[in-house]
Amino acid sequence: MRTSVMRPGQCRSMNARSFVRSRQLTTAVRAAKTADGPRIAIVGITGAVGQEFLTVLKERNFPYSEMKMLASARSAGKTQEFEGVTYTIEELTENSFGDIDIALFSAGGSISKTLGPAAAKAGCVVVDNSSAFRMTEGVPLVVPEVNPEAMAHIKIGGGGAIIANPNCSTIIALMAVTPLHRVATVKRMVVSTYQAASGAGAAAMEELRSQTLDVLQGKPAVPKIFPTQYAFNLFSHNSGMDEELGYNEEEIKMVKETHKIWSDPSIKITATCIRVPVMRAHAESINLEFEKDISPEEARKALEAFPGVSVIDDRKANRFPMPLDATNNDDVYVGRLRRDISRDDNKGLDLFVCGDQIKKGAALNAIQIAELLL
């Protein structure tokens, strides 16, 4: 099983040693600024995901007729360049959405809970990147390659609505596991995540950068965002801990969100989430138990055919997915495909996955949801 990675733009020459199969989710959305495009608002424009929204909108030539940049009062009045136009950032209020068709929210759960319903009431379709509505009954939780049917009833002009973007770790895991689930049906999933700074926002990314410089210069690392030194260290995910269960919020999110996205609460899932000193791409080690037999070769074939997935699996060269492969790239990278030798049957597999937390784990997934609205 030998599959290696190529950077976007390289020729995909096929030979026995090296090949990649990667298919993006195809849509008819290719227009950029146009008079009849939707009116877009970006909520939380100054944050890491807010900035990535702009990058992805440009990369995918998303059609829009008007663009509104929204942030807190302290950022109002600042300017933001996009596609040769200088926009003035406006203060986010409940009255910001009367002239908007699609609002891309990434300003935190409390803002979403307050202003997401206000935007929907104004007739806007909200694509929310926070955890505010993910488990709310009637709110679709969508990974476009996995369950686009969950939002099929929502369109621009059909009334306001909220669509939830799943947790970044859930998105990255399900991009890798869903094609295998469709072949052999997952019965149990055990996930260990190695999560980058970007998952905690731009301030956490800066903390990793500055602490790394300080430590290399012999200075003490001063924690500001996290409770402990981040540079040259790793620790249990910094989300809230359920002291009785011993699971943190991130781990519980992966369990509950997977059940909702797959519409199957019977699947057994457990997760351990760790913060590691990587800038913006998450990694995950995943062990799977299936209802049916599945071989590593069958798994690779399913992964290679799945849009948005690239396989890197060269055993001879010991070359498998790394966070650097995923950084700034759209695809989720999968490798270390192997049979679970702790089992006496052919119903278990292990794999290793990497995905850019800001891109597919947040901004790209949200823009793909917006594309399905058109």
CSV table of C-alpha atoms in Angstrom, one decimal, residues 22-227:
chain,number,residue,atom,x,y,z
A,22,SER,CA,-7.8,13.5,-4.4
A,23,ARG,CA,-11.2,14.8,-5.6
A,24,GLN,CA,-12.7,18.0,-4.4
A,25,LEU,CA,-16.5,18.2,-3.8
A,26,THR,CA,-17.7,19.6,-7.1
A,27,THR,CA,-20.2,22.4,-7.4
A,28,ALA,CA,-21.2,24.8,-10.1
A,29,VAL,CA,-20.0,27.8,-8.0
A,30,ARG,CA,-17.4,29.6,-10.0
A,31,ALA,CA,-18.2,33.3,-10.4
A,32,ALA,CA,-16.7,35.8,-7.9
A,33,LYS,CA,-18.3,39.2,-7.6
A,34,THR,CA,-21.4,39.4,-9.6
A,35,ALA,CA,-24.6,41.5,-9.6
A,36,ASP,CA,-26.9,38.6,-8.9
A,37,GLY,CA,-24.7,36.9,-6.2
A,38,PRO,CA,-25.8,36.6,-2.6
A,39,ARG,CA,-25.0,39.3,-0.1
A,40,ILE,CA,-22.4,38.0,2.4
A,41,ALA,CA,-21.6,39.0,5.9
A,42,ILE,CA,-18.5,37.7,7.8
A,43,VAL,CA,-19.1,37.8,11.5
A,44,GLY,CA,-15.8,37.9,13.4
A,45,ILE,CA,-13.7,39.1,10.5
A,46,THR,CA,-10.6,39.9,12.7
A,47,GLY,CA,-10.2,36.4,14.0
A,48,ALA,CA,-8.2,33.5,12.5
A,49,VAL,CA,-11.2,31.8,10.9
A,50,GLY,CA,-12.7,35.2,9.9
A,51,GLN,CA,-9.6,35.9,7.9
A,52,GLU,CA,-9.6,32.4,6.5
A,53,PHE,CA,-13.1,32.9,5.2
A,54,LEU,CA,-11.8,35.6,2.9
A,55,THR,CA,-9.0,33.3,1.7
A,56,VAL,CA,-11.4,30.5,0.9
A,57,LEU,CA,-14.0,32.8,-0.7
A,58,LYS,CA,-11.3,34.0,-3.1
A,59,GLU,CA,-9.8,30.6,-3.8
A,60,ARG,CA,-13.2,29.1,-4.6
A,61,ASN,CA,-14.4,32.2,-6.5
A,62,PHE,CA,-17.5,32.3,-4.4
A,63,PRO,CA,-20.1,34.5,-6.1
A,64,TYR,CA,-21.3,37.5,-4.1
A,65,SER,CA,-22.9,40.9,-4.9
A,66,GLU,CA,-22.1,42.6,-1.6
A,67,MET,CA,-19.8,42.0,1.3
A,68,LYS,CA,-20.1,43.2,4.9
A,69,MET,CA,-17.3,42.8,7.5
A,70,LEU,CA,-18.6,42.6,11.1
A,71,ALA,CA,-16.7,42.5,14.4
A,72,SER,CA,-16.9,43.9,17.9
A,73,ALA,CA,-17.1,47.6,18.8
A,74,ARG,CA,-13.3,47.8,19.4
A,75,SER,CA,-12.6,46.7,15.8
A,76,ALA,CA,-15.3,48.8,14.2
A,77,GLY,CA,-13.9,51.5,11.9
A,78,LYS,CA,-10.8,49.5,11.0
A,79,THR,CA,-10.4,48.6,7.4
A,80,GLN,CA,-10.1,45.2,5.6
A,81,GLU,CA,-8.9,44.7,2.0
A,82,PHE,CA,-10.6,42.1,-0.1
A,83,GLU,CA,-10.4,41.6,-3.9
A,84,GLY,CA,-9.0,45.1,-4.4
A,85,VAL,CA,-11.7,46.8,-2.3
A,86,THR,CA,-11.3,48.4,1.0
A,87,TYR,CA,-14.1,47.6,3.4
A,88,THR,CA,-14.8,49.4,6.7
A,89,ILE,CA,-15.4,46.9,9.5
A,90,GLU,CA,-18.8,47.6,11.1
A,91,GLU,CA,-19.9,46.9,14.7
A,92,LEU,CA,-21.9,43.7,15.0
A,93,THR,CA,-25.4,44.3,16.2
A,94,GLU,CA,-28.8,42.6,15.9
A,95,ASN,CA,-29.6,45.0,13.1
A,96,SER,CA,-26.6,44.0,11.0
A,97,PHE,CA,-28.5,41.4,8.9
A,98,GLY,CA,-31.5,43.0,7.2
A,99,ASP,CA,-29.6,43.3,3.9
A,100,ILE,CA,-27.7,40.0,4.1
A,101,ASP,CA,-28.4,36.6,2.5
A,102,ILE,CA,-25.6,34.5,4.0
A,103,ALA,CA,-23.8,35.2,7.3
A,104,LEU,CA,-20.7,33.3,8.1
A,105,PHE,CA,-20.3,33.4,11.9
A,106,SER,CA,-17.0,32.8,13.7
A,107,ALA,CA,-17.2,35.0,16.7
A,108,GLY,CA,-17.7,32.5,19.6
A,109,GLY,CA,-20.6,30.7,21.0
A,110,SER,CA,-22.0,33.5,23.1
A,111,ILE,CA,-22.2,35.9,20.1
A,112,SER,CA,-23.8,33.2,18.0
A,113,LYS,CA,-26.4,32.4,20.6
A,114,THR,CA,-27.3,36.0,20.9
A,115,LEU,CA,-27.2,37.2,17.3
A,116,GLY,CA,-27.5,34.0,15.2
A,117,PRO,CA,-31.3,33.8,15.8
A,118,ALA,CA,-31.6,37.6,15.1
A,119,ALA,CA,-29.9,37.1,11.8
A,120,ALA,CA,-32.1,34.2,10.9
A,121,LYS,CA,-35.2,36.2,11.9
A,122,ALA,CA,-34.1,38.9,9.5
A,123,GLY,CA,-34.2,36.2,6.7
A,124,CYS,CA,-30.5,35.4,6.6
A,125,VAL,CA,-29.1,31.9,6.4
A,126,VAL,CA,-26.5,31.6,9.2
A,127,VAL,CA,-23.5,29.2,8.8
A,128,ASP,CA,-22.2,29.1,12.4
A,129,ASN,CA,-18.7,27.9,13.3
A,130,SER,CA,-19.3,27.8,17.0
A,131,SER,CA,-20.7,25.0,19.2
A,132,ALA,CA,-23.8,27.1,20.0
A,133,PHE,CA,-26.3,25.2,17.8
A,134,ARG,CA,-24.6,22.0,16.9
A,135,MET,CA,-26.8,19.8,19.1
A,136,THR,CA,-29.9,21.9,18.7
A,137,GLU,CA,-32.9,19.9,17.4
A,138,GLY,CA,-33.8,21.0,13.9
A,139,VAL,CA,-30.4,22.7,13.2
A,140,PRO,CA,-28.5,20.8,10.5
A,141,LEU,CA,-24.9,19.8,11.5
A,142,VAL,CA,-23.2,19.4,8.1
A,143,VAL,CA,-20.1,18.2,6.5
A,144,PRO,CA,-20.9,18.6,2.8
A,145,GLU,CA,-19.1,15.5,1.6
A,146,VAL,CA,-20.8,13.4,4.3
A,147,ASN,CA,-24.4,14.5,4.9
A,148,PRO,CA,-25.5,17.3,2.5
A,149,GLU,CA,-29.0,16.0,2.6
A,150,ALA,CA,-29.4,17.4,6.2
A,151,MET,CA,-29.6,20.9,4.8
A,152,ALA,CA,-31.4,20.2,1.5
A,153,HIS,CA,-34.5,22.0,2.6
A,154,ILE,CA,-32.6,25.3,3.2
A,155,LYS,CA,-32.0,27.8,0.3
A,156,ILE,CA,-31.4,31.5,0.0
A,157,GLY,CA,-34.7,33.4,-0.2
A,158,GLY,CA,-36.5,30.5,1.5
A,159,GLY,CA,-36.5,32.1,4.9
A,160,GLY,CA,-33.9,32.5,7.6
A,161,ALA,CA,-32.2,29.5,9.0
A,162,ILE,CA,-29.1,28.3,11.0
A,163,ILE,CA,-26.7,25.6,9.8
A,164,ALA,CA,-24.0,24.5,12.2
A,165,ASN,CA,-20.4,23.8,11.2
A,166,PRO,CA,-19.2,20.8,13.2
A,167,ASN,CA,-16.2,20.8,15.5
A,168,CYS,CA,-12.9,20.8,13.7
A,169,SER,CA,-11.8,17.4,15.1
A,170,THR,CA,-15.1,15.9,14.1
A,171,ILE,CA,-14.9,17.1,10.6
A,172,ILE,CA,-11.4,15.8,10.1
A,173,ALA,CA,-12.2,12.4,11.6
A,174,LEU,CA,-15.4,12.0,9.6
A,175,MET,CA,-13.8,12.9,6.3
A,176,ALA,CA,-11.5,9.9,6.8
A,177,VAL,CA,-13.9,7.5,8.4
A,178,THR,CA,-17.1,8.1,6.5
A,179,PRO,CA,-16.0,6.4,3.2
A,180,LEU,CA,-15.0,3.3,5.3
A,181,HIS,CA,-18.3,3.5,7.2
A,182,ARG,CA,-20.1,3.3,3.9
A,183,VAL,CA,-18.3,0.1,2.9
A,184,ALA,CA,-18.3,-1.9,6.2
A,185,THR,CA,-20.3,0.1,8.8
A,186,VAL,CA,-18.4,1.4,11.8
A,187,LYS,CA,-19.4,-0.3,15.0
A,188,ARG,CA,-16.9,1.3,17.4
A,189,MET,CA,-14.4,4.2,17.0
A,190,VAL,CA,-11.5,5.1,19.3
A,191,VAL,CA,-9.9,8.5,18.5
A,192,SER,CA,-6.8,10.2,19.9
A,193,THR,CA,-6.3,13.8,18.6
A,194,TYR,CA,-3.2,15.9,18.5
A,195,GLN,CA,-4.7,19.4,18.1
A,196,ALA,CA,-2.9,22.6,16.8
A,197,ALA,CA,-2.8,26.0,18.3
A,198,SER,CA,-5.2,27.4,15.7
A,199,GLY,CA,-8.1,25.5,17.3
A,200,ALA,CA,-7.9,28.0,20.2
A,201,GLY,CA,-7.7,31.1,17.9
A,202,ALA,CA,-5.2,33.6,16.7
A,203,ALA,CA,-4.1,34.5,20.2
A,204,ALA,CA,-3.1,30.9,20.9
A,205,MET,CA,-1.1,30.8,17.7
A,206,GLU,CA,0.7,33.9,18.7
A,207,GLU,CA,1.4,32.4,22.2
A,208,LEU,CA,3.0,29.3,20.6
A,209,ARG,CA,5.2,31.5,18.3
A,210,SER,CA,6.3,33.9,21.1
A,211,GLN,CA,6.9,31.2,23.6
A,212,THR,CA,9.0,29.2,21.2
A,213,LEU,CA,11.2,32.3,20.5
A,214,ASP,CA,11.5,32.9,24.3
A,215,VAL,CA,12.5,29.4,25.1
A,216,LEU,CA,15.0,29.3,22.3
A,217,GLN,CA,16.5,32.5,23.7
A,218,GLY,CA,16.7,31.1,27.2
A,219,LYS,CA,13.8,33.1,28.5
A,220,PRO,CA,10.9,31.7,30.5
A,221,ALA,CA,7.7,30.9,28.7
A,222,VAL,CA,4.9,33.0,30.1
A,223,PRO,CA,1.4,31.4,29.7
A,224,LYS,CA,-1.4,33.8,28.8
A,225,ILE,CA,-4.0,31.8,26.8
A,226,PHE,CA,-3.3,28.4,28.2
A,227,PRO,CA,-2.7,27.5,31.9
